[in-house]
Each structure stands twice: as structure tokens, then as C-alpha cells.
Short mmCIF file of C-alpha atoms in Angstrom, two decimals:
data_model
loop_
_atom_site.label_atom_id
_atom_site.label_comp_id
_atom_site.label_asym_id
_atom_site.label_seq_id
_atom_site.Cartn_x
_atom_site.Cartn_y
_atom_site.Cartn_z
CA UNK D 7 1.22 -0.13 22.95
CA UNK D 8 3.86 -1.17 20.64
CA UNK D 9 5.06 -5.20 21.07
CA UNK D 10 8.22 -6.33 21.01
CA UNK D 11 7.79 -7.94 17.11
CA UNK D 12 6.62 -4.25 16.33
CA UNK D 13 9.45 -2.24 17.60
CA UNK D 14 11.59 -4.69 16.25
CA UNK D 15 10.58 -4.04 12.62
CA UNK D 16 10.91 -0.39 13.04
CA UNK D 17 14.57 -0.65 14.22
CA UNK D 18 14.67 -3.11 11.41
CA UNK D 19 13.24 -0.47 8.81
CA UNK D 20 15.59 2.63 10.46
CA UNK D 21 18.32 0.75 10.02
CA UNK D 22 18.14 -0.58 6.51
CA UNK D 23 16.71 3.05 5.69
CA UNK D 24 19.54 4.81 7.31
CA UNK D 25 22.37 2.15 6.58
CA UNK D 26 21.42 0.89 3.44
CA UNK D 27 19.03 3.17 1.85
CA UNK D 28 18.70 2.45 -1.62
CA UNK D 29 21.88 1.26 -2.67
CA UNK D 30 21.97 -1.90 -4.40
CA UNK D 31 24.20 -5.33 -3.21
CA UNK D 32 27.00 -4.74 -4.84
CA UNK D 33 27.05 -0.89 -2.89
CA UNK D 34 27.05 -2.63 0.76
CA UNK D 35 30.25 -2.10 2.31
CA UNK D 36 32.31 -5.81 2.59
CA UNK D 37 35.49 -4.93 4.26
CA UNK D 38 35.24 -4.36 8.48
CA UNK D 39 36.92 -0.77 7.64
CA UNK D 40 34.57 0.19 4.78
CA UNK D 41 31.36 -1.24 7.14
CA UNK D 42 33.02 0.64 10.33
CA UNK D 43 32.93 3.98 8.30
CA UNK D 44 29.68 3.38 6.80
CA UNK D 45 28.32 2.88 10.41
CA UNK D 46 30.38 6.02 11.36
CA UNK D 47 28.92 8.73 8.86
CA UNK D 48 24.97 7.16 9.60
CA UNK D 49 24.61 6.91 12.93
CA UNK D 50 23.98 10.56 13.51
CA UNK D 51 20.99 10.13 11.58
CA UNK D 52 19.59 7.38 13.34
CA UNK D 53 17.42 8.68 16.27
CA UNK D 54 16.08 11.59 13.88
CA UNK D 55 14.92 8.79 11.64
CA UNK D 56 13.67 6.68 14.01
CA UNK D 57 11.70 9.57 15.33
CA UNK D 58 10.30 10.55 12.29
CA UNK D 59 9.31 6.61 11.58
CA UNK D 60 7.65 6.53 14.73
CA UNK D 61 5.61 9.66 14.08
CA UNK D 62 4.45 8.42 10.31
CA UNK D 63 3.16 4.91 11.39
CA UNK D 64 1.34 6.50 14.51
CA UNK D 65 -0.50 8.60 11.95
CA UNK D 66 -0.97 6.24 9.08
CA UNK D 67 -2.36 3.40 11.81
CA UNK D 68 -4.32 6.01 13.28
CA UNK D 69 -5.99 7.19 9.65
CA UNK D 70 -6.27 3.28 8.93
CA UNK D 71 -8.42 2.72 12.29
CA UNK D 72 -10.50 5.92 10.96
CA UNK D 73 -11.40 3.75 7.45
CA UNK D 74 -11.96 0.66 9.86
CA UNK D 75 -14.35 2.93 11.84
CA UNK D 76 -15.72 3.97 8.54
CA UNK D 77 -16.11 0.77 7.33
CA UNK D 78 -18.01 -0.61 10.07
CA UNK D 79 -20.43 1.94 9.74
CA UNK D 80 -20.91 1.59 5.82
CA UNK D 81 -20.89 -2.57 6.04
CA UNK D 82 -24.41 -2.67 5.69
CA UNK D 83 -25.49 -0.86 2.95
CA UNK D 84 -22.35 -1.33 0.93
CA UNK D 85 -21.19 -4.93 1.87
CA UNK D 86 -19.28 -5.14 -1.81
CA UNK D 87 -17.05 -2.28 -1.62
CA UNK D 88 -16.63 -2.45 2.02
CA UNK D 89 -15.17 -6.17 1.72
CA UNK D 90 -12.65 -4.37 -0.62
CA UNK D 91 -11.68 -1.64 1.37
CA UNK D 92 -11.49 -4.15 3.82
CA UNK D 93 -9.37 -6.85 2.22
CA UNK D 94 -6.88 -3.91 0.74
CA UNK D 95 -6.83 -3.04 4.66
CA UNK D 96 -5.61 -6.25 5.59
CA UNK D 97 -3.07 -6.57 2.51
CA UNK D 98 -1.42 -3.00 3.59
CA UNK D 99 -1.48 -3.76 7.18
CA UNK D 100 -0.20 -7.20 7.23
CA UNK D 101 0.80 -8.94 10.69
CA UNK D 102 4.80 -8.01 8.95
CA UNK D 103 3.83 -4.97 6.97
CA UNK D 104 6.28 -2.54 9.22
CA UNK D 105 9.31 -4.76 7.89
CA UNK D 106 8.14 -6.25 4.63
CA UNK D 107 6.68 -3.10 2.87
CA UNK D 108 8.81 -2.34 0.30
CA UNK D 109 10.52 1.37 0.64
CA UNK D 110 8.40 2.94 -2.30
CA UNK D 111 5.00 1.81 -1.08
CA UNK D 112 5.97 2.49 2.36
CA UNK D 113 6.61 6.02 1.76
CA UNK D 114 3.02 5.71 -0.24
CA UNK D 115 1.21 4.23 2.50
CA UNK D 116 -0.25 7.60 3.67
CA UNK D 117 -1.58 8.20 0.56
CA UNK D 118 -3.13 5.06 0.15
CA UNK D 119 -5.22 5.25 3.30
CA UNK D 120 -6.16 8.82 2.65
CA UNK D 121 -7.31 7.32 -0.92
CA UNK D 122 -9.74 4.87 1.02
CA UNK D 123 -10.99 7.65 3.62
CA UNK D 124 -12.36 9.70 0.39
CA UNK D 125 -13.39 6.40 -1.13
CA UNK D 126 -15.24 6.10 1.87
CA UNK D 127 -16.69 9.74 1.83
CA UNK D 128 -17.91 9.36 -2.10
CA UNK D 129 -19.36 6.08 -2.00
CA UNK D 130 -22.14 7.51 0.06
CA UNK D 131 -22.42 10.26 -2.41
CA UNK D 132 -22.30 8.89 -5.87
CA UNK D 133 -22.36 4.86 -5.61
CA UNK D 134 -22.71 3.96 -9.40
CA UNK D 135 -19.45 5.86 -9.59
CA UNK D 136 -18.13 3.60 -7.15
CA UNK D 137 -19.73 0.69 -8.81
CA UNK D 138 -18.05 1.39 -12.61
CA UNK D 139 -14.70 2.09 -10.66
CA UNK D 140 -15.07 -1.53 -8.54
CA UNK D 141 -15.87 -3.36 -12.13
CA UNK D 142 -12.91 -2.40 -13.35
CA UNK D 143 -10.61 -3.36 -10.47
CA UNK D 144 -12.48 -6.55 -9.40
CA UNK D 145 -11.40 -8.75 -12.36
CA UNK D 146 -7.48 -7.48 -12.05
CA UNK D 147 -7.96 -8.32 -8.11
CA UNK D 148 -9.48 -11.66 -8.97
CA UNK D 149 -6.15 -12.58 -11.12
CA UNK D 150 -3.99 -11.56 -8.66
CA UNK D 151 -5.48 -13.44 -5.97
CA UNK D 152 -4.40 -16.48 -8.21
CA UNK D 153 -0.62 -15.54 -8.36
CA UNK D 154 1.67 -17.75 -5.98
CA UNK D 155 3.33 -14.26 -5.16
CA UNK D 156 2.74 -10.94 -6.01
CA UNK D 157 6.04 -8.54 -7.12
CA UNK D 158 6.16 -5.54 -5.67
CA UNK D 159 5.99 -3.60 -8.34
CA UNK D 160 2.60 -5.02 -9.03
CA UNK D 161 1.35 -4.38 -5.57
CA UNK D 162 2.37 -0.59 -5.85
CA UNK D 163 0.99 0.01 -9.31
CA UNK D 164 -2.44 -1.99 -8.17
CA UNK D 165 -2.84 0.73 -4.92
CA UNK D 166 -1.92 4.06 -7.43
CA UNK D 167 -4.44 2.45 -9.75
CA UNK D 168 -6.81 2.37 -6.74
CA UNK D 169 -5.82 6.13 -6.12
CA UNK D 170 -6.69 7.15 -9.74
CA UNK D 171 -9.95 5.28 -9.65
CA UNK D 172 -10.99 6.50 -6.54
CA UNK D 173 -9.18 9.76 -5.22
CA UNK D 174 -7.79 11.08 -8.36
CA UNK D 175 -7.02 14.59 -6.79
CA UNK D 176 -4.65 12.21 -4.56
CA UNK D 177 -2.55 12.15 -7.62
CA UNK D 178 -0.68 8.60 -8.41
CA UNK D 179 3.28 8.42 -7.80
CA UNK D 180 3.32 6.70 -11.55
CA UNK D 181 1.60 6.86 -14.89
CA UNK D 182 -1.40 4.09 -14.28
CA UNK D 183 -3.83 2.72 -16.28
CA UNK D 184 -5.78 -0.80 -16.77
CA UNK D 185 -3.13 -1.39 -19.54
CA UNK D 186 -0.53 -0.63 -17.58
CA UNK D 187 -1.57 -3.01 -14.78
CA UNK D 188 -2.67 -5.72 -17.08
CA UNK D 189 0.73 -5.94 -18.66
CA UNK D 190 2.22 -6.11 -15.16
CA UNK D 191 -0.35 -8.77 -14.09
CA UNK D 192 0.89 -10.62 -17.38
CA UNK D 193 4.58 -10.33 -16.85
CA UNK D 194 3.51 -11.80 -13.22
CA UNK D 195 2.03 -14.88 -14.39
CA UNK D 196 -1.56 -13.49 -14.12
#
């Protein structure tokens, strides 16, 4: 059942999705008539996008308990990769993630969790493919860990990289590659 912090970030999310969408600062309405309208023309759209909210984070929590599941059964014989899946887990599902997601990875979330499920699924299969994948990605994870904060364009290009490492018929949102990321990681302080 949902708490009270929960169903407060999803109003929180409707709303800014709804209201403010993706218009910058400078876009927000300032005067009481220009707010009043704004209000006006979006509130129709409200319950329909609360519903549909609702309906994607009952899915995407449900898929993520399905990895956790996984990952319990896997812990034993694949401790390394399951302390990954595990640790990206508990970076996308945050105690705040509902409200401090940023829009673009929210809407990637899905994908991300589906990206772990195969990950999951081919690790059994083929686990010195999963091996060369995880020595690429563990250095760039250990230098991020080291960053006071981590942008959030950083954060989205490190999960498509994860994608394209490890569920490439996922297909990444945005051209990624260890360059890519690297330069990102720089820019970051990394």
C-alpha cells in the first residue's frame, strides 16, 4: 500500500508534469491571471495523468521486485554482478526516486529494469560475456562513486550505457559509448 510520502511525490510529479512540463523558468507563468489560466487549460489533464502515473510505477516496481527475486536467486553463484544489479537497484529506486528522478530517466525507468531482467537471464547463459561487459563499467562506477554529486545527465547516460552493454536489443535513448561517458565523468569532476 502506497504511504503518505509516496502519494505525495506522485501528486508532486503529476503536477509538475502536467503544469510545468518541460518549460524552462523563465516559461512559468508570474502574474495571478497568467498562473489562473495556466491552471485553467491543465487541469483537465490531471486525473488522466495521474492515472497513467499510477499504472507505470505499479508496473516498473512490480518488474523491479521480479530482478530482486532474480537476484536473490543468482546471489550465490554470481555475488559480483549481483552486488551491481543490486546497487543500480537501490540508486533507481531511491527512498525519493518518485519525486527526484529527473523527467528523461523517469520516462526510461522501464527500460532500465527490463535491461537488468535480461541481464539477469544472460548471465546464466554466457558469464564471460557478462564479465568483459562488468570490466568495462566497474572502473567508470568506481569514479563516480567518488563525485560529491552526480548530474543527471551523467546518471542517464551511465544506465543507456548499461542498456548497450547488457540488453542491446533494448536500444539506448542516446548515442553511448565509454568515450562518451568518460568525457561526461570528466566534465563532472570524475
Amino acid at each position: 500500500e502506497m504511504c503518505i510520502r509516496d502519494r505525495d511525490e506522485v501528486v508532486w510529479r503529476v503536477a509538475r508534469a502536467v503544469f510545468i512540463g518541460d518549460a524552462a523558468a523563465a516559461d512559468w507563468p508570474r502574474a495571478p491571471e497568467a498562473f489562473a489560466a495556466r491552471v485553467a487549460a491543465c487541469r483537465p489533464r490531471l486525473y488522466a495523468e495521474g492515472v497513467e502515473a499510477l499504472r507505470r510505477l505499479r508496473a516498473v516496481l512490480q518488474a523491479a521486485q521480479g530482478v530482486q527475486t532474480g537476484l536473490q536467486q543468482a546471489a550465490g553463484a554470481h555475488s559480483v554482478a549481483v552486488k551491481d544489479m543490486q546497487a543500480q537497484l537501490a540508486v533507481l529506486f531511491a527512498r525519493d526516486f518518485i519525486r527526484a528522478t529527473p523527467p528523461a530517466l523517469w520516462q526510461r525507468l522501464p527500460v532500465y529494469v527490463q535491461a537488468m531482467t535480461r541481464r539477469l537471464e544472460r548471465l546464466k547463459q554466457n558469464p564471460e560475456r557478462e564479465k568483459q561487459a562488468r570490466a568495462q563499467l566497474e572502473p567508470i562506477l568506481m569514479r563516480t562513486a567518488k563525485l560529491n554529486a552526480v548530474p543527471d545527465e551523467l546518471k542517464m547516460m551511465l544506465e543507456e550505457w548499461r542498456v548497450q552493454l547488457f540488453a542491446q536489443e533494448l536500444k539506448t535513448a542516446m548515442p553511448v559509448s565509454l568515450t562518451r561517458v568518460t568525457a561526461l565523468l570528466e566534465a563532472a569532476g570524475g
